[in-house]
PDB file of C-alpha atoms and ligand atoms in Angstrom:
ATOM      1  CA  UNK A 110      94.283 136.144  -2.601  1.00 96.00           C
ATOM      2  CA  UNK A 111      96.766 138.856  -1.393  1.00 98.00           C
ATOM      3  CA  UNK A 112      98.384 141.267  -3.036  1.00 98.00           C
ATOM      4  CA  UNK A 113     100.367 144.236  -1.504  1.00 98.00           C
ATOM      5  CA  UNK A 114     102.033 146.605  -4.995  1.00 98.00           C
ATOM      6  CA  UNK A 115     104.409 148.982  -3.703  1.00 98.00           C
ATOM      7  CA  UNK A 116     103.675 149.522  -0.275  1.00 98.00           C
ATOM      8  CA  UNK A 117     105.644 151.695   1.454  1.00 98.00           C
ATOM      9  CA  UNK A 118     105.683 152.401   5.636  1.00 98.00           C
ATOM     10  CA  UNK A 119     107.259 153.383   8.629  1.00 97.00           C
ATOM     11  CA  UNK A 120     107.885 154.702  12.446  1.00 97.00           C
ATOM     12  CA  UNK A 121     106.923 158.360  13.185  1.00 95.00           C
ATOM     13  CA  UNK A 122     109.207 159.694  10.317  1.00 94.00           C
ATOM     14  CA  UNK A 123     111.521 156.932   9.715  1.00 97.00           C
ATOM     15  CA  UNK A 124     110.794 154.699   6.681  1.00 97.00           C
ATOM     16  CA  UNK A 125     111.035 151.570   6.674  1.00 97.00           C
ATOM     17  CA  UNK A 126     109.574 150.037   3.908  1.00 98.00           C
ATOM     18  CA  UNK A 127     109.925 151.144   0.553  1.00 97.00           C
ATOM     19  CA  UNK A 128     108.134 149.637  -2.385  1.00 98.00           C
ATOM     20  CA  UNK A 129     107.049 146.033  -1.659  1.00 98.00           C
ATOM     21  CA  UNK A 130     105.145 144.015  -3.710  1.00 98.00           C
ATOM     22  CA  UNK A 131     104.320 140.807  -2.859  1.00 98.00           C
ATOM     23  CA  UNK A 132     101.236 138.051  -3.811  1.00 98.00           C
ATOM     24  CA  UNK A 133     100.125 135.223  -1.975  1.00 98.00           C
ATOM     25  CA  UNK A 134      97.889 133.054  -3.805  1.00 97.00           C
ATOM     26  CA  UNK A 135      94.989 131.096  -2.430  1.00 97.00           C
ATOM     27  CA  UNK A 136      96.295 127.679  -0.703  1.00 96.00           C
ATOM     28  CA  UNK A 137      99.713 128.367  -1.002  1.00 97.00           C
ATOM     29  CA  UNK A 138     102.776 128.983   1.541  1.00 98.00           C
ATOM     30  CA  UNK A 139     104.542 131.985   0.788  1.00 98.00           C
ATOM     31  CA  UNK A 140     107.943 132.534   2.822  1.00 97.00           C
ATOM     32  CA  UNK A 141     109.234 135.869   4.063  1.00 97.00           C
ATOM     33  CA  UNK A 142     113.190 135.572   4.397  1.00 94.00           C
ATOM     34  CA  UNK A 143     115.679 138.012   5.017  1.00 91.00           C
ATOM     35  CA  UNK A 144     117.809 138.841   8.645  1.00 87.00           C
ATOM     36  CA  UNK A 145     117.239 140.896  11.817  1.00 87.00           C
ATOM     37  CA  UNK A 146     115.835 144.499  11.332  1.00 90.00           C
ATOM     38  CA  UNK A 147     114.960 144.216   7.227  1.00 92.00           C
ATOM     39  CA  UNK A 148     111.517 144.605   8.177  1.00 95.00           C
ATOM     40  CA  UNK A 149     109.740 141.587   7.788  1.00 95.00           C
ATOM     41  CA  UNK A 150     107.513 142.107  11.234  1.00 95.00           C
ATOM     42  CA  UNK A 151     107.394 145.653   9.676  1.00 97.00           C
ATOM     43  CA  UNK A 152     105.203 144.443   6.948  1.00 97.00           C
ATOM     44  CA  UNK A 153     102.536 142.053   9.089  1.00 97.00           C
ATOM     45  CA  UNK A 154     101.895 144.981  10.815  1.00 96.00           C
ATOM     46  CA  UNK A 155     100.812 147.079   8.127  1.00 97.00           C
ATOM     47  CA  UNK A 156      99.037 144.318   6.290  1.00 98.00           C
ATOM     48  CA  UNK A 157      96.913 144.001   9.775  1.00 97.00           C
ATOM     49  CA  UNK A 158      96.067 147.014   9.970  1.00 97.00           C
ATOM     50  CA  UNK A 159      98.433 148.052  12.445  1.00 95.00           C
ATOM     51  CA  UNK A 160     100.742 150.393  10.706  1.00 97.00           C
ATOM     52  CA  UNK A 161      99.198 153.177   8.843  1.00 96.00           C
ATOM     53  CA  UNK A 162     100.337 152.405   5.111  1.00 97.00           C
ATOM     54  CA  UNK A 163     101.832 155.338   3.580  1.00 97.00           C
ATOM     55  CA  UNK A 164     101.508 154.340  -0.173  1.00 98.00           C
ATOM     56  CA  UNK A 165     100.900 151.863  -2.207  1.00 98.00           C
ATOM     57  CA  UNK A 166      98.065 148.945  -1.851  1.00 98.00           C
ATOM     58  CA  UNK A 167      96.947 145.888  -0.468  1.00 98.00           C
ATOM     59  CA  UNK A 168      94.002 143.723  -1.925  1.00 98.00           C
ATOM     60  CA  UNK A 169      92.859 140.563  -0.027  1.00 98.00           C
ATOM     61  CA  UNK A 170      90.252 138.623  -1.952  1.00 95.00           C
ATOM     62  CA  UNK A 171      89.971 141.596  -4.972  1.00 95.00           C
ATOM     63  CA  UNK A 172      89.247 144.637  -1.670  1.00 96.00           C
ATOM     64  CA  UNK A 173      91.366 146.697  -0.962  1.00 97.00           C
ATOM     65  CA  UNK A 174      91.941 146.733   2.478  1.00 97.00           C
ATOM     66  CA  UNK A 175      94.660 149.806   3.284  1.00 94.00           C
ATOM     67  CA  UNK A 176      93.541 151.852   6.043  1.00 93.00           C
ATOM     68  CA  UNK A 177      90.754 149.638   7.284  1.00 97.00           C
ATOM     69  CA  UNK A 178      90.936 149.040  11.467  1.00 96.00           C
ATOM     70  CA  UNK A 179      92.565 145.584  12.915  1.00 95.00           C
ATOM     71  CA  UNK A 180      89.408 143.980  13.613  1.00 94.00           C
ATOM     72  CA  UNK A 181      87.596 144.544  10.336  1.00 96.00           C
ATOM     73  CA  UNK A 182      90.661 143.260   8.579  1.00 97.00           C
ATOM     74  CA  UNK A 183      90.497 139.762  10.836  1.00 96.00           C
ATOM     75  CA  UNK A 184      86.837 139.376   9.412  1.00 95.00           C
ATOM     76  CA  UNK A 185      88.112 139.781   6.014  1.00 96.00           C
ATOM     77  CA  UNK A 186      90.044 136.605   6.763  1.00 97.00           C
ATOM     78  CA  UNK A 187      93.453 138.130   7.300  1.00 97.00           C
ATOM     79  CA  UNK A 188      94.997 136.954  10.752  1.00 97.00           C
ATOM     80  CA  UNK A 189      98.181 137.448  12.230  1.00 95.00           C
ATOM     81  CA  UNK A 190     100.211 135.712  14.744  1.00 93.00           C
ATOM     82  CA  UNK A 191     102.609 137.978  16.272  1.00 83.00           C
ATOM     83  CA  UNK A 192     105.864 137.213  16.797  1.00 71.00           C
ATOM     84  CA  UNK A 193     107.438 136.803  20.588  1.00 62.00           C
ATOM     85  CA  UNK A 194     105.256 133.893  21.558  1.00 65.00           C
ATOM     86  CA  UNK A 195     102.790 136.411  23.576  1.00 72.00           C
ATOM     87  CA  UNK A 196     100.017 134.611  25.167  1.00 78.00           C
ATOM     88  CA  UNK A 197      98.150 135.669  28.655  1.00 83.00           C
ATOM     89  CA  UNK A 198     100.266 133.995  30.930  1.00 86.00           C
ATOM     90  CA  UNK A 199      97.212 134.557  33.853  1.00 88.00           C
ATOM     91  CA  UNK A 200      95.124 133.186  31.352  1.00 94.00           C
ATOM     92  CA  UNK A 201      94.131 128.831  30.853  1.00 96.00           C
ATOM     93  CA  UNK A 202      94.888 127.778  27.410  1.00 96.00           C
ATOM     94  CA  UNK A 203      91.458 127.273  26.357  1.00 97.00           C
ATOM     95  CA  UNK A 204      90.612 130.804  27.314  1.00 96.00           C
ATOM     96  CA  UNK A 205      93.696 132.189  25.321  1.00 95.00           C
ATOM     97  CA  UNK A 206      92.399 130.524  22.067  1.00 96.00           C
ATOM     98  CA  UNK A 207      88.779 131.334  22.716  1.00 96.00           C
ATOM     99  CA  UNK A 208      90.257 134.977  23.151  1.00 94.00           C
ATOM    100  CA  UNK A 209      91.223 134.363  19.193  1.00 94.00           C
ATOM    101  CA  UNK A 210      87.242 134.208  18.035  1.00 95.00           C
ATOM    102  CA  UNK A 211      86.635 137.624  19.229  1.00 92.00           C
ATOM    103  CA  UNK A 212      85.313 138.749  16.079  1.00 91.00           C
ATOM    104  CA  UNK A 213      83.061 136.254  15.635  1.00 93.00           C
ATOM    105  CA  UNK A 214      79.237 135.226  16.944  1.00 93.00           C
ATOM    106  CA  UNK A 215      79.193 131.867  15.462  1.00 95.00           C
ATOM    107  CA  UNK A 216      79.056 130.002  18.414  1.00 95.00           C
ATOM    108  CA  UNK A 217      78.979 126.235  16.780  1.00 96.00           C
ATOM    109  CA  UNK A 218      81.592 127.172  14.460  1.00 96.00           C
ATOM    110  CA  UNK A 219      83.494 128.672  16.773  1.00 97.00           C
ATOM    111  CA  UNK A 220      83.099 125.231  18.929  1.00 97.00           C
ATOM    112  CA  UNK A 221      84.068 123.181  16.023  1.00 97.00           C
ATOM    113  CA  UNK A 222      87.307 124.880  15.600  1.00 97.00           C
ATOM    114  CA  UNK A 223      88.194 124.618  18.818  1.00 98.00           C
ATOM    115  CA  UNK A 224      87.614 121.010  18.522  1.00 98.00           C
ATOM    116  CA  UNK A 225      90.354 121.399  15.233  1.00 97.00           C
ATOM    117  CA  UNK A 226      92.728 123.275  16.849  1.00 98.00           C
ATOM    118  CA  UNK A 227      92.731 120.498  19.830  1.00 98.00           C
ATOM    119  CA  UNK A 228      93.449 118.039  16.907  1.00 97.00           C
ATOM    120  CA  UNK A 229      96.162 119.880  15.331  1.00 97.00           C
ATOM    121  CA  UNK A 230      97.778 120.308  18.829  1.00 97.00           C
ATOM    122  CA  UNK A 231      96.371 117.242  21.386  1.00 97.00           C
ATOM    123  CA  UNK A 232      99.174 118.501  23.699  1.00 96.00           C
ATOM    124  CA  UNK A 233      97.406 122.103  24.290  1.00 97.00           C
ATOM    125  CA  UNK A 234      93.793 119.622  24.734  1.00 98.00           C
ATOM    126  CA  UNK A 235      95.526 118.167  27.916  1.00 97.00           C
ATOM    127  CA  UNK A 236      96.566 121.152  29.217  1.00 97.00           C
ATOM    128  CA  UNK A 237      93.630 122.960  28.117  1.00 97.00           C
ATOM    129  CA  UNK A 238      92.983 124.098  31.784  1.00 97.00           C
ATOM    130  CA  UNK A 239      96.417 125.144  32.510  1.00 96.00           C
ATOM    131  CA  UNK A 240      97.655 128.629  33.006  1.00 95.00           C
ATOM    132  CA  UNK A 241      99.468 129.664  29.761  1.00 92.00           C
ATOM    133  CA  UNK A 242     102.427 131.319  31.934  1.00 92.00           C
ATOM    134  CA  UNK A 243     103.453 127.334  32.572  1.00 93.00           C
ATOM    135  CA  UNK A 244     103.584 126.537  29.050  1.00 92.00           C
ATOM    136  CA  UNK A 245     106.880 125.316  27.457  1.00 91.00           C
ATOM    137  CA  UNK A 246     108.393 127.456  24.361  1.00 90.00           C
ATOM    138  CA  UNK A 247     107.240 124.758  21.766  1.00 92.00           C
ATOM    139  CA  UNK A 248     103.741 124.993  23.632  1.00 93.00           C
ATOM    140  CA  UNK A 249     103.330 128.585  24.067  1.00 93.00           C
ATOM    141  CA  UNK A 250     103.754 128.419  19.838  1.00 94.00           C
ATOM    142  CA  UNK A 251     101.354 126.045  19.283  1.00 95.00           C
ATOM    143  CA  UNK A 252      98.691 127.810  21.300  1.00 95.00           C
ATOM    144  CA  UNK A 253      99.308 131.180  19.626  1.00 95.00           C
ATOM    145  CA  UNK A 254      98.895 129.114  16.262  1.00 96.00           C
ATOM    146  CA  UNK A 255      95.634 127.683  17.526  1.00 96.00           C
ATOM    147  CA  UNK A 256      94.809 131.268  18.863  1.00 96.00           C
ATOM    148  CA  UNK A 257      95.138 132.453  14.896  1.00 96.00           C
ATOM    149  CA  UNK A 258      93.130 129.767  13.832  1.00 97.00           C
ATOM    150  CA  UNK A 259      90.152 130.426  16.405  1.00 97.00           C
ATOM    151  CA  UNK A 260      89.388 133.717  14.068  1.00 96.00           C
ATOM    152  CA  UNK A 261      88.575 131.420  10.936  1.00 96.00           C
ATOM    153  CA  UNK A 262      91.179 132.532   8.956  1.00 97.00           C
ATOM    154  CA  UNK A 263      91.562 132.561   5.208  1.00 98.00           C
ATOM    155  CA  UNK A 264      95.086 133.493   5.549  1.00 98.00           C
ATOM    156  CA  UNK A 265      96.823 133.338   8.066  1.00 98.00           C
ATOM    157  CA  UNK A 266     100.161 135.240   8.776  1.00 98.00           C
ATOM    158  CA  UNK A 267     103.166 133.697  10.625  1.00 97.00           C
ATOM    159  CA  UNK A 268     105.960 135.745  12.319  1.00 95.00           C
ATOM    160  CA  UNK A 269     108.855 133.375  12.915  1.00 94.00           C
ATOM    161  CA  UNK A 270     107.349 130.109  14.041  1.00 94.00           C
ATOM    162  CA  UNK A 271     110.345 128.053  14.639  1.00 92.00           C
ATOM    163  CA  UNK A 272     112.013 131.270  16.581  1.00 89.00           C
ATOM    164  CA  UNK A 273     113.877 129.567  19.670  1.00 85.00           C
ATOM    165  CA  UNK A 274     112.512 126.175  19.367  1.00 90.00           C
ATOM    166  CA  UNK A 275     114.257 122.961  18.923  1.00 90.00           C
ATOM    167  CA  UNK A 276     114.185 121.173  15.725  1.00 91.00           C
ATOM    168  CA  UNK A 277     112.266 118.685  17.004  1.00 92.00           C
ATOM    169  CA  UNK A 278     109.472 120.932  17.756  1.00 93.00           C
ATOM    170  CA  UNK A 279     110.257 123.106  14.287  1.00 93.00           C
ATOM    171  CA  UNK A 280     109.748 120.090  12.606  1.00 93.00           C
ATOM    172  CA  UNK A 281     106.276 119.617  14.501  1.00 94.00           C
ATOM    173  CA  UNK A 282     104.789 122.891  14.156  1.00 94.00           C
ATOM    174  CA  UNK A 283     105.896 122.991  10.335  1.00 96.00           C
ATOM    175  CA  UNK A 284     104.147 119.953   9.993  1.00 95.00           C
ATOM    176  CA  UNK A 285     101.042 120.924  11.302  1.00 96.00           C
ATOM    177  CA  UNK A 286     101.563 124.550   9.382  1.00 97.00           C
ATOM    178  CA  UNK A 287     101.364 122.635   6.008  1.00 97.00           C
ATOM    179  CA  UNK A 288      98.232 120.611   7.133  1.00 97.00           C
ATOM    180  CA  UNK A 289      96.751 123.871   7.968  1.00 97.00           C
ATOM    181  CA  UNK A 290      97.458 124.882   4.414  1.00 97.00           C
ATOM    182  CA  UNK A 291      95.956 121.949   3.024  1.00 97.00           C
ATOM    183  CA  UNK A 292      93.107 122.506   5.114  1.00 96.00           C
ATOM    184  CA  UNK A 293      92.521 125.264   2.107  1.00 96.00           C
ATOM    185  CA  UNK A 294      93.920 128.144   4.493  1.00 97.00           C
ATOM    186  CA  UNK A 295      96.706 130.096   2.716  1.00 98.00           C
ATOM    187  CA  UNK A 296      99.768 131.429   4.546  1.00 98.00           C
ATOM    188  CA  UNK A 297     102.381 133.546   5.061  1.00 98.00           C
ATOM    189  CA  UNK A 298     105.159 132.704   6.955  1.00 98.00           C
ATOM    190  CA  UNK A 299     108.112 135.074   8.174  1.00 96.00           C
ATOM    191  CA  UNK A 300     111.493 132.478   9.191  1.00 94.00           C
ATOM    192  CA  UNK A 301     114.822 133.057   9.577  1.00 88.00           C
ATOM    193  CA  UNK A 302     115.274 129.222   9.255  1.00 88.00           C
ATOM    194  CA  UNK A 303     115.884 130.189   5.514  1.00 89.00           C
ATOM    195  CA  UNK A 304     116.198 126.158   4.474  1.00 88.00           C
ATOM    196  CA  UNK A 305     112.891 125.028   6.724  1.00 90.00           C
ATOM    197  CA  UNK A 306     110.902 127.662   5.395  1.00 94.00           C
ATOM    198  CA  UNK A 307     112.009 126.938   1.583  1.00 95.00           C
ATOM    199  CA  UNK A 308     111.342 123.569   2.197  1.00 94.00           C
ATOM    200  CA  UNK A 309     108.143 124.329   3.285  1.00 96.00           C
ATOM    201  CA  UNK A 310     106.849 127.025   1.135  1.00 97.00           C
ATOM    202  CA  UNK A 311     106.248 127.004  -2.551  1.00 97.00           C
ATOM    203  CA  UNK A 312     107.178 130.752  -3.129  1.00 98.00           C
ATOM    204  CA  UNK A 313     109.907 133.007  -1.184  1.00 97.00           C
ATOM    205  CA  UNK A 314     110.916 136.567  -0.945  1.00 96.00           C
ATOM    206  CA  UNK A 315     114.137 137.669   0.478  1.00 94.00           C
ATOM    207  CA  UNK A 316     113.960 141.325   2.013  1.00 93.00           C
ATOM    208  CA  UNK A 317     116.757 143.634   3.238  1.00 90.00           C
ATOM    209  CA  UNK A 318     116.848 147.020   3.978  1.00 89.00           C
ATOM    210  CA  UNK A 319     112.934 147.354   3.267  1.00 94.00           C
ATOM    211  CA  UNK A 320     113.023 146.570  -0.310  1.00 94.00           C
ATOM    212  CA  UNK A 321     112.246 142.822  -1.922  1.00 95.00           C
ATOM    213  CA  UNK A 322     116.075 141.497  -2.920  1.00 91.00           C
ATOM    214  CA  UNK A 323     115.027 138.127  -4.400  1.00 93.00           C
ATOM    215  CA  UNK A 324     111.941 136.263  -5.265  1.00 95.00           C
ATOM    216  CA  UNK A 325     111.098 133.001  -6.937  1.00 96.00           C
ATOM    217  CA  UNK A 326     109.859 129.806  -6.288  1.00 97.00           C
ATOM    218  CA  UNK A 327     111.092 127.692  -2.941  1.00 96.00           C
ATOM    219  CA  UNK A 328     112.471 125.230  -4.969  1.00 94.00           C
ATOM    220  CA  UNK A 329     114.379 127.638  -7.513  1.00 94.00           C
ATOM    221  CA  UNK A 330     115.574 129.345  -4.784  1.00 93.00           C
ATOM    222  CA  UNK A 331     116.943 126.385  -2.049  1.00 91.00           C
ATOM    223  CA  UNK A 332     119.472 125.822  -5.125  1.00 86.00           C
ATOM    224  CA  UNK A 333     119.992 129.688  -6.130  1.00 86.00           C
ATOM    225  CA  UNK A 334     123.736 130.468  -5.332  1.00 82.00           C
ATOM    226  CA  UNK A 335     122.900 133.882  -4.835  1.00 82.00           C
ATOM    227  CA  UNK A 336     120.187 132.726  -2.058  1.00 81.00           C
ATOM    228  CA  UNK A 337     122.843 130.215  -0.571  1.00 70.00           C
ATOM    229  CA  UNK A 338     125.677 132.978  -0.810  1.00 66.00           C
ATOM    230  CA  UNK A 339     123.779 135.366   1.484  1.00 62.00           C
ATOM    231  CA  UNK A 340     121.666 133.130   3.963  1.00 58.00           C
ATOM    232  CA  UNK A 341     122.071 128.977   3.455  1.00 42.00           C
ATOM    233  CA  UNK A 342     125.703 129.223   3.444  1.00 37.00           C
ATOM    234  CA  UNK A 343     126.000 125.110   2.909  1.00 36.00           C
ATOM    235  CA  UNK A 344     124.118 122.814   1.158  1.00 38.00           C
ATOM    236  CA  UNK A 345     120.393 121.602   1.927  1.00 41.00           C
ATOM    237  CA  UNK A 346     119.498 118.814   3.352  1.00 40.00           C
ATOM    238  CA  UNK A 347     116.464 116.995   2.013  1.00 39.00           C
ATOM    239  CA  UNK A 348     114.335 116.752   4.462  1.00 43.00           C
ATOM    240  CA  UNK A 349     111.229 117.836   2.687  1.00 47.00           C
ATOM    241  CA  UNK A 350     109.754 114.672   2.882  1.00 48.00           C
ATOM    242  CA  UNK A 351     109.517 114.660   6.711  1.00 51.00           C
ATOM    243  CA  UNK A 352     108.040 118.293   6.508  1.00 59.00           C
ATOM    244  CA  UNK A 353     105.439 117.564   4.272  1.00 57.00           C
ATOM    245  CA  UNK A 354     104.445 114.366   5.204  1.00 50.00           C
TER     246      UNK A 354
HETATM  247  N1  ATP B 270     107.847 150.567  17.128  1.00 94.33           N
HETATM  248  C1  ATP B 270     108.930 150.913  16.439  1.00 94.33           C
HETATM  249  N2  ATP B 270     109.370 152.192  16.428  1.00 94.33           N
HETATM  250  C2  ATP B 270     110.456 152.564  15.729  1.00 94.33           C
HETATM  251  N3  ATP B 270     111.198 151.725  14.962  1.00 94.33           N
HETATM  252  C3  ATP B 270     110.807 150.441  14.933  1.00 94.33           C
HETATM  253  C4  ATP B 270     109.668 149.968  15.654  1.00 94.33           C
HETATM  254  N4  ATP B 270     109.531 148.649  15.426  1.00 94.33           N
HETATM  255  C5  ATP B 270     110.538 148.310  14.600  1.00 94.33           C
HETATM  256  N5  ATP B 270     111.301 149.390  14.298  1.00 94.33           N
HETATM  257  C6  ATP B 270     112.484 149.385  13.406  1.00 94.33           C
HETATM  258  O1  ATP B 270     112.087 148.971  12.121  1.00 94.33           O
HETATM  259  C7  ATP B 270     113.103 148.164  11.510  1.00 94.33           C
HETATM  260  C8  ATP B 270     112.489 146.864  11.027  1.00 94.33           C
HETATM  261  O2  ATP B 270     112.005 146.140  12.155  1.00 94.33           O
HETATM  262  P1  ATP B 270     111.197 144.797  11.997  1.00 94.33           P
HETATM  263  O3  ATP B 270     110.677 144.466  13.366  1.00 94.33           O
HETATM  264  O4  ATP B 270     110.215 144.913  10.918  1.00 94.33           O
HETATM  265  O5  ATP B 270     112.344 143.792  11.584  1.00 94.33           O
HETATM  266  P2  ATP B 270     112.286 142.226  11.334  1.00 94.33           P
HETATM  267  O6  ATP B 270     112.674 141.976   9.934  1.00 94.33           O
HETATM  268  O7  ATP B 270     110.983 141.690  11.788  1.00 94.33           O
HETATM  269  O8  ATP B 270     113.462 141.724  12.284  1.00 94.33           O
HETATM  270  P3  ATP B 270     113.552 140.437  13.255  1.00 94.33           P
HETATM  271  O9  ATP B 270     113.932 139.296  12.371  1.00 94.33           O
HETATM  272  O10 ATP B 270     114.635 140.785  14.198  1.00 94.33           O
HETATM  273  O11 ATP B 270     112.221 140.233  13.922  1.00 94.33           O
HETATM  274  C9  ATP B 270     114.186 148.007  12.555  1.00 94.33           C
HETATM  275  O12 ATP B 270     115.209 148.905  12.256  1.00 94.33           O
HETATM  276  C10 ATP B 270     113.514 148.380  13.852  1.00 94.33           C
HETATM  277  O13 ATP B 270     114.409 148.941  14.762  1.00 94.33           O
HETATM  278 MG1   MG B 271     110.408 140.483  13.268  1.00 94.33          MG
END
């Protein structure tokens, strides 16, 4: 469904990425791993359309679609939720996930997955006239979710989910991340919660310093002492079950 080969970008003159390749098959979880500043955000960015790719390629559904504007790549099917939680505060919540249909005409459609998102997250339907600014953390994540899913996304691109929540919530929003996926919408999730996101996913890539370190799949890799050595450090609960229920 994706597939970036050796993509390579940057800031002004500073690279920062350099050489990725990375697939994401249809239906799937893929998990993006590594620590602060390897470029992980770095790489949404370009694969929206944000970041002017320097080299390399990215096909989504068999285009190629390096170079194309941010809009045109959200009607491909390629959405992004950006990390840092930003909704419009002055904004309700049901105007903050209509704001995530703005490519789109359909107006039924667009209706019935607003009625979906509500489903996925009943607490944003009861506060669906409330101001987004007096959202709680676990809230404002579930609404920029539901603002991702409002563009009819065939995948649908995660940065840090579970940043700053409790586990509580982490455990929510993963839940409802692999019924999304099972709703036939592929994804690609970027975590620092290394063991949640293994647990979740069925492939992961470690990056650091801009370059793919490790990859294999989740389940290889939650018992991979190189994996453990640089980011589990302990051994993994199994909580799978209540993740995927
Ligand atoms: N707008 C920018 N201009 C210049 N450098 C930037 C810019 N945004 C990010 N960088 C740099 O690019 C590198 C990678 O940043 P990136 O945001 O991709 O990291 P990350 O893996 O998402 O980290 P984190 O887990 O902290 O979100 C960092 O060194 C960062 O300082
Ligand atoms: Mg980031």
């Amino acid at each position: 469904m994706l597939k970036v080969s050796g993509l390579t970008t940057g800031y002004g003159k500073i690279q920062i990425l350099r050489g990725i390749d990375l697939e994401v098959p249809k239906g799937e979880i893929v998990a993006l791993l590594g620590g602060n500043g390897t470029g992980k955000s770095t790489l949404l960015k370009a694969l929206s359309g944000l970041l002017p790719v320097w080299d390399g390629t990215i096909e989504f559904n068999g285009q190629p679609i390096h170079g194309l504007p941010p809009h045109t790549i959200v009607r491909a099917g390629l959405t992004q939720v950006t990390q840092g939680k930003d909704s419009y505060p002055a904004m309700t919540v049901e105007e903050n996930l209509k704001l995530g249909a703005y490519t789109r005409s359909d107006k039924a459609g667009i209706a019935d997955d607003l009625d979906r998102v509500y489903e996925y997250f009943p607490r944003l339907l009861e506060r669906r006239k409330q101001l987004s600014a007096t959202l709680s953390g676990g809230e404002v994540q579930m609404l920029v979710i539901g603002r991702g899913l409002m563009a009819s996304p065939k995948l649908l691109m995660l940065d840090e989910p579970s940043a700053a929540l409790a586990p509580k919530i982490v455990m929510e929003i993963f839940s409802i991340i692999n019924r999304i996926r099972k709703s036939g919408i592929s994804i690609l999730v970027v975590e620092q919660n290394v063991r949640m996101a293994l647990l979740l996913a069925g492939y992961g890539y470690i990056i650091r310093d801009g370059v793919i370190l490790i990859e294999g799949k989740a389940r290889d890799m939650i018992n991979d002492p190189d994996v453990k050595n640089s980011f589990l450090g302990g051994t993994v609960a199994n909580t799978s079950r209540d993740i995927k229920a």
